[in-house]
Tab-separated table of C-alpha atoms in Angstrom:
chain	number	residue	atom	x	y	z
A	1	UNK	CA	360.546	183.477	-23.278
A	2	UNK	CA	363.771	183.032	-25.584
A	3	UNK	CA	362.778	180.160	-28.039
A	4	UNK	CA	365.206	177.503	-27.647
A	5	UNK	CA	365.152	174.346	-30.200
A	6	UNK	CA	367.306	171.644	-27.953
A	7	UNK	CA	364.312	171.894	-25.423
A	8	UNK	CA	361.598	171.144	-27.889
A	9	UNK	CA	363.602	169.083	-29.763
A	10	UNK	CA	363.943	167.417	-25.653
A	11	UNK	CA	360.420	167.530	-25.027
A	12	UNK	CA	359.439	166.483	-28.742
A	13	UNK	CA	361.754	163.548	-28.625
A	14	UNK	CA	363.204	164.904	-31.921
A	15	UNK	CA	366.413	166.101	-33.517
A	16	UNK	CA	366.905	170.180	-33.521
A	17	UNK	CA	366.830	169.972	-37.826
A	18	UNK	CA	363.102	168.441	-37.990
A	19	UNK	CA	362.061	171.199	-34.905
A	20	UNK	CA	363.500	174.108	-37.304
A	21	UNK	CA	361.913	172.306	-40.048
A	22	UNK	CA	358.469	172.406	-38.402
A	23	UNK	CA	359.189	176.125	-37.095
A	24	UNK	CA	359.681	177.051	-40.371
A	25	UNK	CA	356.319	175.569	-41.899
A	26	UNK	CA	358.771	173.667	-44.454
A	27	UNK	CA	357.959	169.746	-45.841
A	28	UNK	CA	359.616	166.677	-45.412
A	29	UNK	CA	358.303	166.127	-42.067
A	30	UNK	CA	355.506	163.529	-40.574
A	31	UNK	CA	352.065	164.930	-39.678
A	32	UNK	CA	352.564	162.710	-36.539
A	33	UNK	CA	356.364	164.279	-35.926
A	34	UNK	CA	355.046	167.755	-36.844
A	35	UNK	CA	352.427	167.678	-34.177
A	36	UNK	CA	354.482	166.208	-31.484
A	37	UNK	CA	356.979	169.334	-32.089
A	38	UNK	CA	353.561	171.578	-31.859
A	39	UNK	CA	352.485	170.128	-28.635
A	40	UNK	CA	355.891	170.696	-27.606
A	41	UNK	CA	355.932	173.802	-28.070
A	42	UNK	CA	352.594	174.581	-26.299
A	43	UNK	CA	353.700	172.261	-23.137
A	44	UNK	CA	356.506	174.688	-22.735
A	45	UNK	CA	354.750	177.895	-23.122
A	46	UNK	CA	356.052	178.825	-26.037
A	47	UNK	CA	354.294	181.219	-28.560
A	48	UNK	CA	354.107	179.417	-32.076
A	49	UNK	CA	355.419	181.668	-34.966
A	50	UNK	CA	352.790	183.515	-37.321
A	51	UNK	CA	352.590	180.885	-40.035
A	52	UNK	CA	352.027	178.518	-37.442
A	53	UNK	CA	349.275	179.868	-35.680
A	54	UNK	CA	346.520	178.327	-37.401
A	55	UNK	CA	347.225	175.058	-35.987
A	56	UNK	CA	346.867	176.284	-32.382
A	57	UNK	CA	342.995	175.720	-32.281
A	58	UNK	CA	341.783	172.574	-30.991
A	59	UNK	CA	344.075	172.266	-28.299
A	60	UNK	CA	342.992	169.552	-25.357
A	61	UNK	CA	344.623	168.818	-22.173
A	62	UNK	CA	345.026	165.809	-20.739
A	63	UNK	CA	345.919	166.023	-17.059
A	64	UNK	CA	347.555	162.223	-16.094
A	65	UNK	CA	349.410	160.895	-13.036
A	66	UNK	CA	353.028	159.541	-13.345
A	67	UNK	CA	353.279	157.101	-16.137
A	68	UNK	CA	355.312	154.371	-13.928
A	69	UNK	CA	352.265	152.151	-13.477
A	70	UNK	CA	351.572	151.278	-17.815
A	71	UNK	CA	347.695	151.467	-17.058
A	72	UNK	CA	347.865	155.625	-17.548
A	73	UNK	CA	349.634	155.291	-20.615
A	74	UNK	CA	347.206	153.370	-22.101
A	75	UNK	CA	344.729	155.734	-20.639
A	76	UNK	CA	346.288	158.672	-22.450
A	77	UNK	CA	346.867	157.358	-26.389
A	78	UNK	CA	343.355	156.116	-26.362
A	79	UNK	CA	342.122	159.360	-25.006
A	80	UNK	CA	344.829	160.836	-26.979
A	81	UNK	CA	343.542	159.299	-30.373
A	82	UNK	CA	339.770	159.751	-29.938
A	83	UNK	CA	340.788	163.786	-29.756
A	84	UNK	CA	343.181	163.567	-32.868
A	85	UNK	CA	340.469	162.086	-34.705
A	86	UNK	CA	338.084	164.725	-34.283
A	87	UNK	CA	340.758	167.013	-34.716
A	88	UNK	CA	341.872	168.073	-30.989
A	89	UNK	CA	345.321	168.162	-29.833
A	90	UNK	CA	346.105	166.476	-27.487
A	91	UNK	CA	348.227	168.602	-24.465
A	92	UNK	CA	349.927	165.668	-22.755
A	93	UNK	CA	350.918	166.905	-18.653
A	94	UNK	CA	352.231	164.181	-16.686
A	95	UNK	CA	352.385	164.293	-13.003
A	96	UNK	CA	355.456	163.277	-11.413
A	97	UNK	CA	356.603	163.571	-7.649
A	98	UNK	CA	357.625	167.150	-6.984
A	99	UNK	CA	357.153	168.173	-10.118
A	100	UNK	CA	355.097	170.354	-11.804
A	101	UNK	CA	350.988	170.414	-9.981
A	102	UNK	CA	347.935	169.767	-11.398
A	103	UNK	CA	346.726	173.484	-9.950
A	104	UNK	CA	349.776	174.414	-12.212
A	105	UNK	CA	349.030	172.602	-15.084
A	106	UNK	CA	345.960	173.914	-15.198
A	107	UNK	CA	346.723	177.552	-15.209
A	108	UNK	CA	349.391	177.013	-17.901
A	109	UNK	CA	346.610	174.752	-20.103
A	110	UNK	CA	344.247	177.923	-19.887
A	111	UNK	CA	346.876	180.186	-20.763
A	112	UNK	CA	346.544	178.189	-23.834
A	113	UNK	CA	343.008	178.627	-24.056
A	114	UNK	CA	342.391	174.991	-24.526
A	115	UNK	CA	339.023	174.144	-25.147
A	116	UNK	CA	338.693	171.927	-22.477
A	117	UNK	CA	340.775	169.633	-19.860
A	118	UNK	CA	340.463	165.447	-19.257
A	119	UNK	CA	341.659	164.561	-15.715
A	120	UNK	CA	342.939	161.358	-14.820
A	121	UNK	CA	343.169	160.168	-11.514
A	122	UNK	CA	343.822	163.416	-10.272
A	123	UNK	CA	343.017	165.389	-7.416
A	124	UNK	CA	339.196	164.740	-8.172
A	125	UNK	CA	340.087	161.428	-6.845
A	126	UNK	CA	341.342	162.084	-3.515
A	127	UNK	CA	339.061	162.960	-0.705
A	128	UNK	CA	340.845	165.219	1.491
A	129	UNK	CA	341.665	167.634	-1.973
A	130	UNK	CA	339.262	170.454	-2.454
A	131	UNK	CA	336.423	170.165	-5.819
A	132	UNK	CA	336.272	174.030	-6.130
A	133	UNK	CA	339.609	174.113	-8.433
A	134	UNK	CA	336.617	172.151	-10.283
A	135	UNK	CA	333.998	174.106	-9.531
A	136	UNK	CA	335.641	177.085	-10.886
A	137	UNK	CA	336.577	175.602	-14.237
A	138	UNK	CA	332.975	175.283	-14.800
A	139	UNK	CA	332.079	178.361	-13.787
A	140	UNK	CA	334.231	179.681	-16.837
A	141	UNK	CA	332.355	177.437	-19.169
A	142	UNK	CA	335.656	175.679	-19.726
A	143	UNK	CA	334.468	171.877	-20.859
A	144	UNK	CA	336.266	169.299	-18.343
A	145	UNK	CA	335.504	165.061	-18.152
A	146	UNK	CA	336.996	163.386	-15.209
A	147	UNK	CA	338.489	159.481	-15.282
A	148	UNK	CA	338.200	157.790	-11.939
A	149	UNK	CA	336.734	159.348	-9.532
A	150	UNK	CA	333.906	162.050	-9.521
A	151	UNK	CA	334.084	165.535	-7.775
A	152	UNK	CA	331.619	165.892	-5.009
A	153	UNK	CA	329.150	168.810	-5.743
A	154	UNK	CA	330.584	169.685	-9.148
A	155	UNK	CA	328.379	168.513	-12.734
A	156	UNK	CA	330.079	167.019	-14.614
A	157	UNK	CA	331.109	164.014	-16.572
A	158	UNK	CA	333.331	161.020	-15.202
A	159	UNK	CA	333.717	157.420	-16.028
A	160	UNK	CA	335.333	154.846	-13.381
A	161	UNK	CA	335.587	151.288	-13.122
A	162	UNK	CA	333.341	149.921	-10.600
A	163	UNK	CA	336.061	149.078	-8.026
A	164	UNK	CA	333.177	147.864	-5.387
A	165	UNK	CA	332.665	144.853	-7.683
A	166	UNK	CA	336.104	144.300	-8.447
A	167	UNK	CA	337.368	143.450	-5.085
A	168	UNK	CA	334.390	141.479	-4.685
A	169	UNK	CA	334.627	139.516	-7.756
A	170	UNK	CA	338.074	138.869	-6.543
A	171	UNK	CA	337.445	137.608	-3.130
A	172	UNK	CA	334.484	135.480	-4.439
A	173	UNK	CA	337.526	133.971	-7.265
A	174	UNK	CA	339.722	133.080	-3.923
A	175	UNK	CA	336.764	132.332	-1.847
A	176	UNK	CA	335.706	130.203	-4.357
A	177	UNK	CA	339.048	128.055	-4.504
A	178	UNK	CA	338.452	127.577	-0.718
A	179	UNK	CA	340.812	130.325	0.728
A	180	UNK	CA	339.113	132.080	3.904
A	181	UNK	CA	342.088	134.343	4.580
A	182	UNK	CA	341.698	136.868	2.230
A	183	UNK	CA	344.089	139.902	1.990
A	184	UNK	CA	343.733	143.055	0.647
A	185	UNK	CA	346.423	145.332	-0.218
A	186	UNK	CA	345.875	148.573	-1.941
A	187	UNK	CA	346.462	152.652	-1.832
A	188	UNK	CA	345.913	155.502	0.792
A	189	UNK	CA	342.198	155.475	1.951
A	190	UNK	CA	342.020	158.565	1.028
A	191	UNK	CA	341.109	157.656	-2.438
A	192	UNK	CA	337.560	157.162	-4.058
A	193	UNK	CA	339.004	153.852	-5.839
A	194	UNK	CA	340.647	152.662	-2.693
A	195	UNK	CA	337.439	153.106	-0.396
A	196	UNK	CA	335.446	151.367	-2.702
A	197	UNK	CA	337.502	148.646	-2.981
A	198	UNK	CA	337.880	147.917	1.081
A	199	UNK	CA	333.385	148.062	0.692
A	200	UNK	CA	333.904	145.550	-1.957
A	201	UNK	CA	336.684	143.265	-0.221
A	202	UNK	CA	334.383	143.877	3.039
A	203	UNK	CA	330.806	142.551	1.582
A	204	UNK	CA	332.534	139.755	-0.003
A	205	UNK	CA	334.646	138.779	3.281
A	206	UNK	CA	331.156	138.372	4.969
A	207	UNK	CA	330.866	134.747	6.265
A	208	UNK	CA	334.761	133.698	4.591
A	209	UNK	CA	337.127	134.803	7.539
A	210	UNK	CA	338.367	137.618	8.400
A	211	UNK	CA	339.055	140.962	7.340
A	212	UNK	CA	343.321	141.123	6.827
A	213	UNK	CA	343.667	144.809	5.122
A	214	UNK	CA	346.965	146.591	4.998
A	215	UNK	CA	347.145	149.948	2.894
A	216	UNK	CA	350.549	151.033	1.821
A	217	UNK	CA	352.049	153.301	-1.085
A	218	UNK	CA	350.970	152.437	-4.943
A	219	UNK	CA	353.393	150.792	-6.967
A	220	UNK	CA	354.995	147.337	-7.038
A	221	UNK	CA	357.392	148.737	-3.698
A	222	UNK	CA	354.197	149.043	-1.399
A	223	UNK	CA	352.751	146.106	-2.705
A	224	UNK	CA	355.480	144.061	-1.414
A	225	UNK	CA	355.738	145.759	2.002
A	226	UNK	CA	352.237	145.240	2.539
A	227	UNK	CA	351.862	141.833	1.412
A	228	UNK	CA	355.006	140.915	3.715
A	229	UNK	CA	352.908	142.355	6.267
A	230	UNK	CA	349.730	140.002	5.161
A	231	UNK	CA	351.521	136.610	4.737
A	232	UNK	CA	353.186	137.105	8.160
A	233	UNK	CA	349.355	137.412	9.752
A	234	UNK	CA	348.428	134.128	7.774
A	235	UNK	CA	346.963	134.949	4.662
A	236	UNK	CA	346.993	132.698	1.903
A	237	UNK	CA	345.833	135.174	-1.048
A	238	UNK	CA	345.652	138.942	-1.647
A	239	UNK	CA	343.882	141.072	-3.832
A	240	UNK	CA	345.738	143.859	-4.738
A	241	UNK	CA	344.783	147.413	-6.000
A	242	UNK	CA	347.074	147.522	-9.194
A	243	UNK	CA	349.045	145.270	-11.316
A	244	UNK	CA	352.053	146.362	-10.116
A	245	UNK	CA	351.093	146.137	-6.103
A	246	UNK	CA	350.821	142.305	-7.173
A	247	UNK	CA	354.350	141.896	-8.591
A	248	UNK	CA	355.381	143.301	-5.340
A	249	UNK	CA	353.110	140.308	-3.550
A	250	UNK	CA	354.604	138.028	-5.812
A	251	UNK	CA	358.261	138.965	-5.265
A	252	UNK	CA	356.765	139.055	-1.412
A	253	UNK	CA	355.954	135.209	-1.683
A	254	UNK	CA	358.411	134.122	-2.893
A	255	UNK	CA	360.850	135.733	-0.544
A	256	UNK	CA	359.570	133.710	1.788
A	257	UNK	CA	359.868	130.123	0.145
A	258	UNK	CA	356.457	130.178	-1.309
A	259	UNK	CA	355.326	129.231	-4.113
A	260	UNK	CA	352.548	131.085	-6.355
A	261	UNK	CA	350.287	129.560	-6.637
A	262	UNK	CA	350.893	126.761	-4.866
A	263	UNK	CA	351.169	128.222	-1.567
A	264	UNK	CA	350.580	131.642	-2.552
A	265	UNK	CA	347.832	133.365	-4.331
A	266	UNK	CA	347.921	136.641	-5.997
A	267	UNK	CA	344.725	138.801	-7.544
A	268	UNK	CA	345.948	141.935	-9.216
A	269	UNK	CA	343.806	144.847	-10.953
A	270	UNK	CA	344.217	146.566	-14.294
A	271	UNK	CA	344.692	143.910	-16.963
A	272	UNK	CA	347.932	146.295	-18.119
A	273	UNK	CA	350.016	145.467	-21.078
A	274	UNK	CA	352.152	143.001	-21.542
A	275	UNK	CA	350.853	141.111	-17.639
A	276	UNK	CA	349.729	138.309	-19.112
A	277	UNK	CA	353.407	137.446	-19.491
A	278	UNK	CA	354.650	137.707	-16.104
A	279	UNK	CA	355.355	134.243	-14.798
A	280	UNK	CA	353.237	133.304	-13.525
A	281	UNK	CA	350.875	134.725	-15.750
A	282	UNK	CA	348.923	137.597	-13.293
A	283	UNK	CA	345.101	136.555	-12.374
A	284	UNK	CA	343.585	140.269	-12.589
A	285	UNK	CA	340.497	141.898	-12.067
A	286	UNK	CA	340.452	143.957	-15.818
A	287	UNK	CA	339.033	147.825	-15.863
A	288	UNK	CA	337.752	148.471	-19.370
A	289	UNK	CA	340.634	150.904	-19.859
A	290	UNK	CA	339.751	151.601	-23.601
A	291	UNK	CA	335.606	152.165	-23.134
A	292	UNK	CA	336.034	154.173	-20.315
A	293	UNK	CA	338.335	156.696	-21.897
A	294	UNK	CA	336.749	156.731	-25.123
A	295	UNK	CA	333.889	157.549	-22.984
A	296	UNK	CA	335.435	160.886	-21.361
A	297	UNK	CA	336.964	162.047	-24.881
A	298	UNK	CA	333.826	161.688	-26.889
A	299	UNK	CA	331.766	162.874	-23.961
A	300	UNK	CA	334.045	166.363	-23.683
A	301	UNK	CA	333.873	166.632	-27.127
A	302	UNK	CA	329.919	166.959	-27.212
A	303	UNK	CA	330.251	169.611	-24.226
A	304	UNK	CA	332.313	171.479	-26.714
A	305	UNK	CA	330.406	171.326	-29.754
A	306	UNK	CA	327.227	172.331	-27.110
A	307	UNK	CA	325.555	168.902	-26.876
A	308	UNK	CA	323.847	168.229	-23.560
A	309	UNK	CA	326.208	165.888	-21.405
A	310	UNK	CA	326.122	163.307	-18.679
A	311	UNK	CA	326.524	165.514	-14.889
A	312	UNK	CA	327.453	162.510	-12.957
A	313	UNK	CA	329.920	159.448	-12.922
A	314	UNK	CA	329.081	156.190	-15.353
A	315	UNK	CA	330.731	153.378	-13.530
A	316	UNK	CA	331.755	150.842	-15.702
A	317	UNK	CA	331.986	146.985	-15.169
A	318	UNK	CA	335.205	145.281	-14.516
A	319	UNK	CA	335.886	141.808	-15.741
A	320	UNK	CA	338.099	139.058	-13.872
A	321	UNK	CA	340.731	137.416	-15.809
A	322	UNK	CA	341.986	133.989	-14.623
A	323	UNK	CA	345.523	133.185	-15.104
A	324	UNK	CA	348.378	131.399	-13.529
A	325	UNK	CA	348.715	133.372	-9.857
A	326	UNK	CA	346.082	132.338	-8.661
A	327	UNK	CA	344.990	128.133	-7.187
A	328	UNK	CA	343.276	126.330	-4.407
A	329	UNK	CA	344.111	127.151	-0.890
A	330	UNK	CA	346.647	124.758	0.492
A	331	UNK	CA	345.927	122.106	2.803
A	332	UNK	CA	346.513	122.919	6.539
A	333	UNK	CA	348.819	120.899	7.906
């Protein structure tokens, strides 16, 4: 492939002069900078020059979902920083619709003989997808750690939030505030996260009204369709599967002449950046982003050094964060 410096320069988010100054092994550029232009250049398949070679070792991948909803982000530079500090780099691929697959990613991260692959909230995740892409991995000894989610049958390592108890410490919030109807708006069912999350919402719903689920598309669009949906069959709260589902409820409410929390309440899930300053400040059920991947990185780096590892998924505990959305059920009229 003819080496071409405006697309690593592109992917880099660099100027052309500091690429050819990093091509060219010469000074006057960050370590930071000059790795971003190295990653760069093994995202796009490039081979490094000679005098560059010695920093291809240690390469990582780090297999993400699109990076619309902020809690992946924060996903990847912790991951991202626990690898650079034991001297990994970090292979960034970013899912988008359309775009390039994680089967593809894959193939073009071993091409780069990476010594070993974090997945988050990938296919591992999703029920209907096959764990033998896994399966095989592991049969090549190549080290892999999996965020969210476990693949059936396959040993190794994964770390998830316990979603079961974070719909149910959300319902028991509402519940406690004296709402009875409950909604819950989330993902596909096809998901591990999402299933565990309707077992959650459904224990808790036990002997406080009645189950009101509607499952849409992630992402503050389906939240708002769905919670549309739930206010129109009487609900007076929703607990939603993502931040950004619950700015879609909120929007939803307030379409309608509600007021949140007043009329309205709103339970969201992720604790993402900068949420606390949505107005009103989001009530949200909070994964422990940062333990969880530190958790994956550290535990794919003891596979590679050799080090005996867990085979199953660590669930971790979510906490709830009370806020603004959320208030006592109003009075019936």
């Amino acid at each position: 492939m003819r080496l071409r410096l405006s697309d690593i320069a592109r992917q880099a988010g660099v100027s052309e002069a500091t690429v050819s100054r990093v091509l060219n092994d010469k000074p006057g550029v960050g370590q930071q900078t000059r790795q971003s232009v190295l990653t760069a250049l093994d995202v796009l398949g490039y081979e490094r020059p000679q005098a560059l070679r010695k920093h291809a070792i240690g390469l990582i991948g780090l297999v993400v979902p699109e990076l619309e909803n902020p809690i992946f982000p924060l996903y990847a530079q912790t991951i991202s920083n626990v690898l650079a500090g034991s001297g990994y780099t970090p292979v960034l691929c970013t899912q988008t619709p359309g775009g390039v697959s994680e089967d593809e990613f894959v193939e073009m991260l071993r091409e780069r003989a990476v010594a070993g692959i974090i997945f988050v909230s990938g296919l591992h995740a999703d029920t209907t997808a096959s764990t033998a892409r896994y399966q095989e991995l592991k049969d090549k000894r190549l080290p892999v750690a999996f965020v969210t989610g476990h693949p059936e049958g396959v040993e190794a390592a994964s770390f998830s939030c316990d979603d079961t108890v974070a719909a149910r410490i959300a319902v028991d919030h509402l519940a406690g505030l004296g709402h009875s109807r409950i909604g819950l708006v989330s993902g596909p069912d096809r998901y591990w996260p999402v299933r565990r999350k309707i077992s959650g919402y459904r224990a808790a719903m036990q002997g406080v009204g009645p189950e009101l689920i509607e499952l849409t598309l992630f992402g503050e669009q389906g939240g708002h369709a769905a919670a549309s949906r739930l206010i129109d069959r009487g609900a007076t709260a929703v607990v939603c599967g993502s931040d950004m589902m619950a700015l879609g409820a909120i929007r939803a409410a307030e379409e309608r002449g509600l007021t949140v929390p007043q009329d309205f309440s709103v339970v969201g899930y992720d604790d993402s950046p900068l949420i606390a300053h949505t107005n009103p400040p989001l009530t949200t059920v909070r994964q422990p982003v940062r333990d969880i991947a530190t958790a994956a990185a550290r535990a794919l780096l003891d596979e590679i050094a050799g080090q005996p590892t867990p085979s199953s998924e660590y669930l971790f505990r979510p906490e709830l964060v009370v806020r603004g959305s959320t208030g006592a059920a109003p009075r019936e009229d």
